[in-house]
Amino acid sequence: MTGPFEVLTMGRIGVDIYPLQVGVRLEDVTSFGKYLGGSATNVAVAAARLGRRSAVITRTGDDPFGRFLHRALRGYGVDDQYVTSVPGLPTPVTFCEIFPPDDFPIYFYRYPKAPDLEIRSDELDLGAIRAAAVLWVTVTGLSQEPSRSATLAALAERAKAGITVLDLDYRPTLWPSREDARRWTREALRYATVAVGNLDECETATGSRDPEAAGRVLLDFGVDLAVVKQGPAGVLALDRTGQVRVPPVNVEVVNGIGAGDAFGGALCHGLLAGWDTAAVMRFANAAGAIVASRLSCADAMPTYDEVRELLAEHADAH
């Protein structure tokens, strides 16, 4: 790759081990598929699938699963130079159960500590962070040290230059309390130009479960664009000029877990392309819908043509 990265993400990585049987509890599943996973990593993959030069800052275990993740990243066209190993900590694995259309319990195995929470400030390539067109960081990265300080250092280095996205990505099992998550999320919001999350994540950040109120609070914290994902109710986006509501793209849901990461990669693509907010939201919504209609996350990320085709089909149906 030459020149700055268009999308540089920072945060969680792991191996998704998903059942190949739908509608079956984990204790009864007999076969699984193995996939690259982790929200920040999936966003980098989604952006790469859309043609963007992307990289991820994260850490794995020094083990076979870690080697698998490096190979998978390169296979997806994501630069892995900032993916380093942590001796003594295993690469995390994540299991899920698949009960369409809206029940997908997730089980994180990130013990005794996930390597991606060992990202350190003194190891960051600050030049690459400053130069990236989009920096995407996650709230999970704020949950423990030294990742918390590293994430805040990366955000501060940007000084709101370019597009700086905070993925609200609140996972209750990874935090001591919602109040602790709220505290550090609000600290990070000071540096972000875009905030994106589902309704529960937005409530964690803002204290409000009303989509419009939560979006306005995010704007008050200083972001230029607040995106509230509402599942079957579609997406609400607020910026300094007003708000946009985009209805969902109806698909037959297989596994909804990776949809938000596809949305994120497509959001980056649309913002980099300079589209208006409504166009960005429609494109990101369709990308998320495509992944929701497929089993895996990273493997399922759509191409630009696939998203455009679904948008055209959806328009024709209306």
XYZ file of C-alpha atoms in Angstrom:
318
model
C 0.000 0.000 0.000
C 1.190 3.514 -0.776
C 0.196 6.742 0.907
C -1.941 7.183 4.018
C -4.616 4.698 4.905
C -8.122 5.674 3.992
C -9.565 3.735 6.937
C -7.513 2.916 10.036
C -9.376 1.090 12.796
C -8.340 0.294 16.345
C -9.810 -2.230 18.747
C -11.143 -5.723 19.069
C -10.031 -8.809 17.146
C -10.684 -12.491 17.650
C -11.886 -15.696 16.091
C -15.626 -16.116 15.583
C -16.642 -19.747 15.975
C -20.176 -19.879 14.675
C -22.512 -22.881 14.570
C -23.325 -24.294 11.189
C -26.752 -25.263 12.493
C -29.416 -22.561 12.735
C -31.876 -22.617 15.635
C -29.767 -24.951 17.786
C -28.406 -24.231 21.268
C -24.636 -24.363 21.650
C -24.776 -27.471 23.797
C -26.437 -29.296 20.908
C -24.411 -27.912 17.992
C -22.261 -30.511 16.255
C -20.250 -28.420 13.761
C -18.850 -24.903 13.597
C -17.214 -22.537 11.122
C -14.122 -20.484 12.011
C -13.970 -16.817 10.918
C -12.052 -13.634 11.590
C -14.019 -11.389 13.944
C -14.011 -8.397 16.271
C -15.871 -5.163 15.582
C -12.977 -2.861 14.691
C -11.382 -5.562 12.569
C -14.617 -6.310 10.733
C -15.035 -2.603 9.918
C -11.571 -2.597 8.326
C -12.524 -5.681 6.298
C -15.818 -4.101 5.235
C -14.016 -0.956 4.073
C -11.421 -3.004 2.184
C -14.176 -4.970 0.453
C -15.515 -1.617 -0.776
C -12.116 -0.756 -2.251
C -10.654 1.349 0.561
C -7.033 1.087 1.748
C -7.486 -0.102 5.302
C -5.500 -1.305 8.292
C -6.244 -2.272 11.879
C -4.363 -1.567 15.100
C -4.844 -4.512 17.441
C -3.124 -7.435 19.171
C -3.527 -11.204 19.169
C -2.118 -14.124 21.070
C 1.109 -15.753 19.881
C -0.720 -18.911 18.896
C -2.323 -20.702 15.907
C -5.481 -18.578 16.104
C -3.338 -15.443 15.994
C -1.575 -16.724 12.891
C -4.960 -17.498 11.348
C -6.061 -13.894 11.915
C -2.966 -12.465 10.204
C -3.554 -14.722 7.204
C -7.238 -13.816 7.097
C -6.541 -10.083 7.240
C -4.096 -10.272 4.362
C -6.585 -12.355 2.425
C -9.186 -9.616 2.801
C -6.732 -6.929 1.725
C -6.349 -5.366 5.182
C -2.843 -4.262 6.169
C -1.733 -6.184 9.275
C 1.502 -4.328 10.094
C -0.046 -2.923 13.316
C -1.270 -6.318 14.525
C 1.199 -7.600 17.101
C 1.185 -10.556 19.480
C 1.119 -10.619 23.283
C 3.071 -13.496 24.831
C 1.127 -15.431 27.421
C -2.370 -14.326 26.424
C -4.542 -16.482 24.139
C -6.265 -15.099 21.054
C -9.916 -14.594 22.051
C -12.708 -16.688 20.594
C -16.378 -15.775 20.360
C -19.308 -18.156 20.048
C -22.854 -17.284 19.139
C -26.224 -18.961 18.801
C -28.335 -18.309 15.733
C -32.059 -17.893 16.210
C -33.338 -15.675 13.379
C -34.657 -13.100 12.980
C -33.490 -11.286 16.107
C -31.984 -13.595 18.743
C -28.220 -14.071 18.484
C -26.705 -14.600 21.954
C -22.953 -13.950 22.024
C -20.436 -15.622 24.327
C -17.052 -13.895 24.597
C -14.036 -15.921 25.743
C -11.564 -13.124 26.508
C -9.843 -14.531 29.609
C -7.687 -13.841 31.519
C -7.454 -10.733 29.347
C -7.854 -10.124 25.645
C -4.600 -9.198 23.867
C -6.401 -6.344 22.073
C -6.694 -4.613 25.457
C -2.874 -4.606 25.625
C -2.493 -1.982 22.872
C 0.008 0.534 24.273
C 0.430 4.243 23.604
C 4.193 4.005 23.086
C 3.711 1.479 20.277
C 1.321 3.599 18.197
C 2.355 4.900 14.777
C 1.193 8.443 15.433
C 2.113 9.561 11.930
C -0.198 6.966 10.380
C -2.946 7.878 12.843
C -2.682 11.568 11.941
C -2.542 10.870 8.217
C -5.456 8.402 7.935
C -8.527 9.829 6.250
C -10.731 7.965 8.755
C -9.763 6.787 12.230
C -12.304 4.366 13.741
C -12.013 3.486 17.431
C -14.357 1.564 19.720
C -15.704 2.006 23.219
C -14.550 -1.530 24.061
C -10.996 -0.234 23.747
C -11.729 2.118 26.654
C -12.758 -0.665 29.025
C -9.277 -1.493 30.404
C -5.722 -0.196 30.531
C -3.397 0.140 28.698
C -5.820 0.108 25.748
C -7.823 2.979 27.268
C -4.854 5.344 27.356
C -3.762 4.242 23.889
C -7.219 4.851 22.447
C -7.435 8.307 24.010
C -3.885 9.099 22.819
C -4.833 8.144 19.253
C -7.932 10.329 19.430
C -6.010 13.266 20.887
C -3.360 12.929 18.171
C -6.052 13.487 15.542
C -7.284 16.687 17.194
C -10.531 16.229 15.215
C -8.675 16.300 11.898
C -10.298 14.351 9.083
C -13.037 11.902 10.040
C -12.703 10.460 13.547
C -15.374 7.881 14.400
C -16.235 6.591 17.859
C -18.073 3.277 17.618
C -20.183 3.221 20.791
C -19.880 -0.613 20.785
C -20.980 -1.150 24.414
C -20.697 -4.770 25.569
C -21.938 -5.080 29.181
C -19.875 -8.200 29.921
C -16.661 -6.294 29.163
C -17.276 -3.461 31.650
C -17.617 -3.306 35.447
C -20.712 -1.103 35.060
C -22.686 0.974 32.559
C -21.724 4.086 34.541
C -18.030 3.355 34.046
C -18.595 2.899 30.317
C -20.530 6.181 30.186
C -17.714 8.059 31.891
C -15.025 6.945 29.445
C -17.286 7.146 26.402
C -17.958 10.802 27.159
C -14.243 11.433 27.529
C -13.630 9.941 24.069
C -16.529 11.844 22.485
C -14.601 15.078 23.017
C -12.270 14.017 20.201
C -14.725 12.408 17.774
C -16.366 13.915 14.706
C -18.776 10.980 14.244
C -20.525 8.782 16.827
C -22.380 5.621 15.809
C -24.237 3.049 17.865
C -27.456 1.182 18.414
C -30.102 2.490 20.784
C -28.711 0.721 23.857
C -25.196 1.965 23.097
C -26.459 5.508 22.562
C -28.296 5.315 25.889
C -25.066 4.255 27.572
C -23.320 7.304 26.133
C -26.057 9.872 26.631
C -28.405 8.624 29.347
C -31.381 8.861 26.981
C -33.189 6.035 25.223
C -35.146 8.368 22.959
C -33.362 8.266 19.571
C -33.716 11.969 18.775
C -32.781 13.080 22.273
C -29.768 10.764 22.322
C -28.649 12.053 18.934
C -28.926 15.655 20.078
C -26.882 14.912 23.203
C -24.169 13.359 21.024
C -24.116 16.534 18.914
C -23.880 18.582 22.110
C -20.769 16.577 23.014
C -19.200 17.990 19.861
C -19.566 15.391 17.109
C -20.622 16.570 13.653
C -22.664 13.448 12.865
C -24.598 11.198 15.256
C -25.924 7.882 13.943
C -28.516 5.948 15.943
C -29.168 2.442 14.612
C -32.645 1.194 15.522
C -32.836 -2.263 13.946
C -36.340 -2.818 12.525
C -37.038 0.918 12.914
C -34.187 1.827 10.567
C -31.522 4.477 11.149
C -31.654 8.026 12.467
C -28.779 10.372 11.610
C -28.410 13.884 12.978
C -25.943 16.539 11.885
C -25.719 20.316 12.113
C -28.237 20.778 9.292
C -31.002 18.535 10.617
C -31.861 14.858 10.699
C -32.403 11.993 8.283
C -34.453 8.858 8.835
C -33.788 5.823 6.659
C -36.096 2.787 6.818
C -34.642 -0.720 7.027
C -33.872 -2.796 3.957
C -35.954 -5.921 4.290
C -34.034 -9.192 3.910
C -34.400 -12.689 5.298
C -32.175 -12.541 8.365
C -29.757 -15.422 8.944
C -27.302 -13.893 11.455
C -27.543 -10.264 12.497
C -24.262 -10.059 14.390
C -21.988 -8.642 11.667
C -24.521 -6.211 10.226
C -23.328 -3.296 12.335
C -19.729 -3.755 11.204
C -20.779 -3.838 7.547
C -22.740 -0.663 8.246
C -19.575 0.852 9.708
C -17.352 0.045 6.742
C -19.984 1.376 4.362
C -20.388 4.505 6.503
C -16.655 5.148 6.137
C -16.898 4.604 2.386
C -19.796 7.016 1.976
C -18.210 9.712 4.113
C -14.951 9.431 2.173
C -16.904 9.681 -1.076
C -18.458 12.946 0.112
C -22.056 11.797 -0.218
C -24.838 13.594 1.609
C -26.039 12.112 4.884
C -29.129 10.448 3.420
C -27.124 8.703 0.693
C -24.531 7.502 3.217
C -27.224 6.094 5.493
C -29.036 4.287 2.670
C -25.797 2.699 1.470
C -24.686 1.682 4.970
C -28.135 0.295 5.774
C -28.081 -1.883 2.667
C -24.566 -3.149 3.431
C -25.691 -4.152 6.901
C -28.752 -5.910 5.520
C -26.619 -8.005 3.175
C -24.475 -9.294 6.044
C -27.564 -9.975 8.156
C -28.739 -12.275 5.368
C -25.507 -14.336 5.590
C -23.983 -16.594 8.255
C -20.554 -15.125 8.946
C -19.263 -11.600 9.549
C -15.965 -10.859 7.782
C -16.558 -13.412 5.038
C -19.970 -11.875 4.388
C -18.901 -8.247 3.842
C -20.392 -7.007 0.549
C -18.786 -5.391 -2.460
C -19.873 -2.007 -3.780
C -21.775 -3.627 -6.640
C -23.659 -5.941 -4.270
C -24.810 -3.002 -2.167
C -25.893 -1.013 -5.210
C -27.783 -4.011 -6.560
C -29.732 -4.432 -3.336
C -30.532 -0.718 -3.234
C -31.839 -0.914 -6.800
C -33.965 -3.951 -5.989
C -35.335 -2.210 -2.918
C -36.175 0.898 -4.936
C -37.918 -1.185 -7.610
C -39.996 -2.925 -4.938
C -41.318 0.444 -3.824
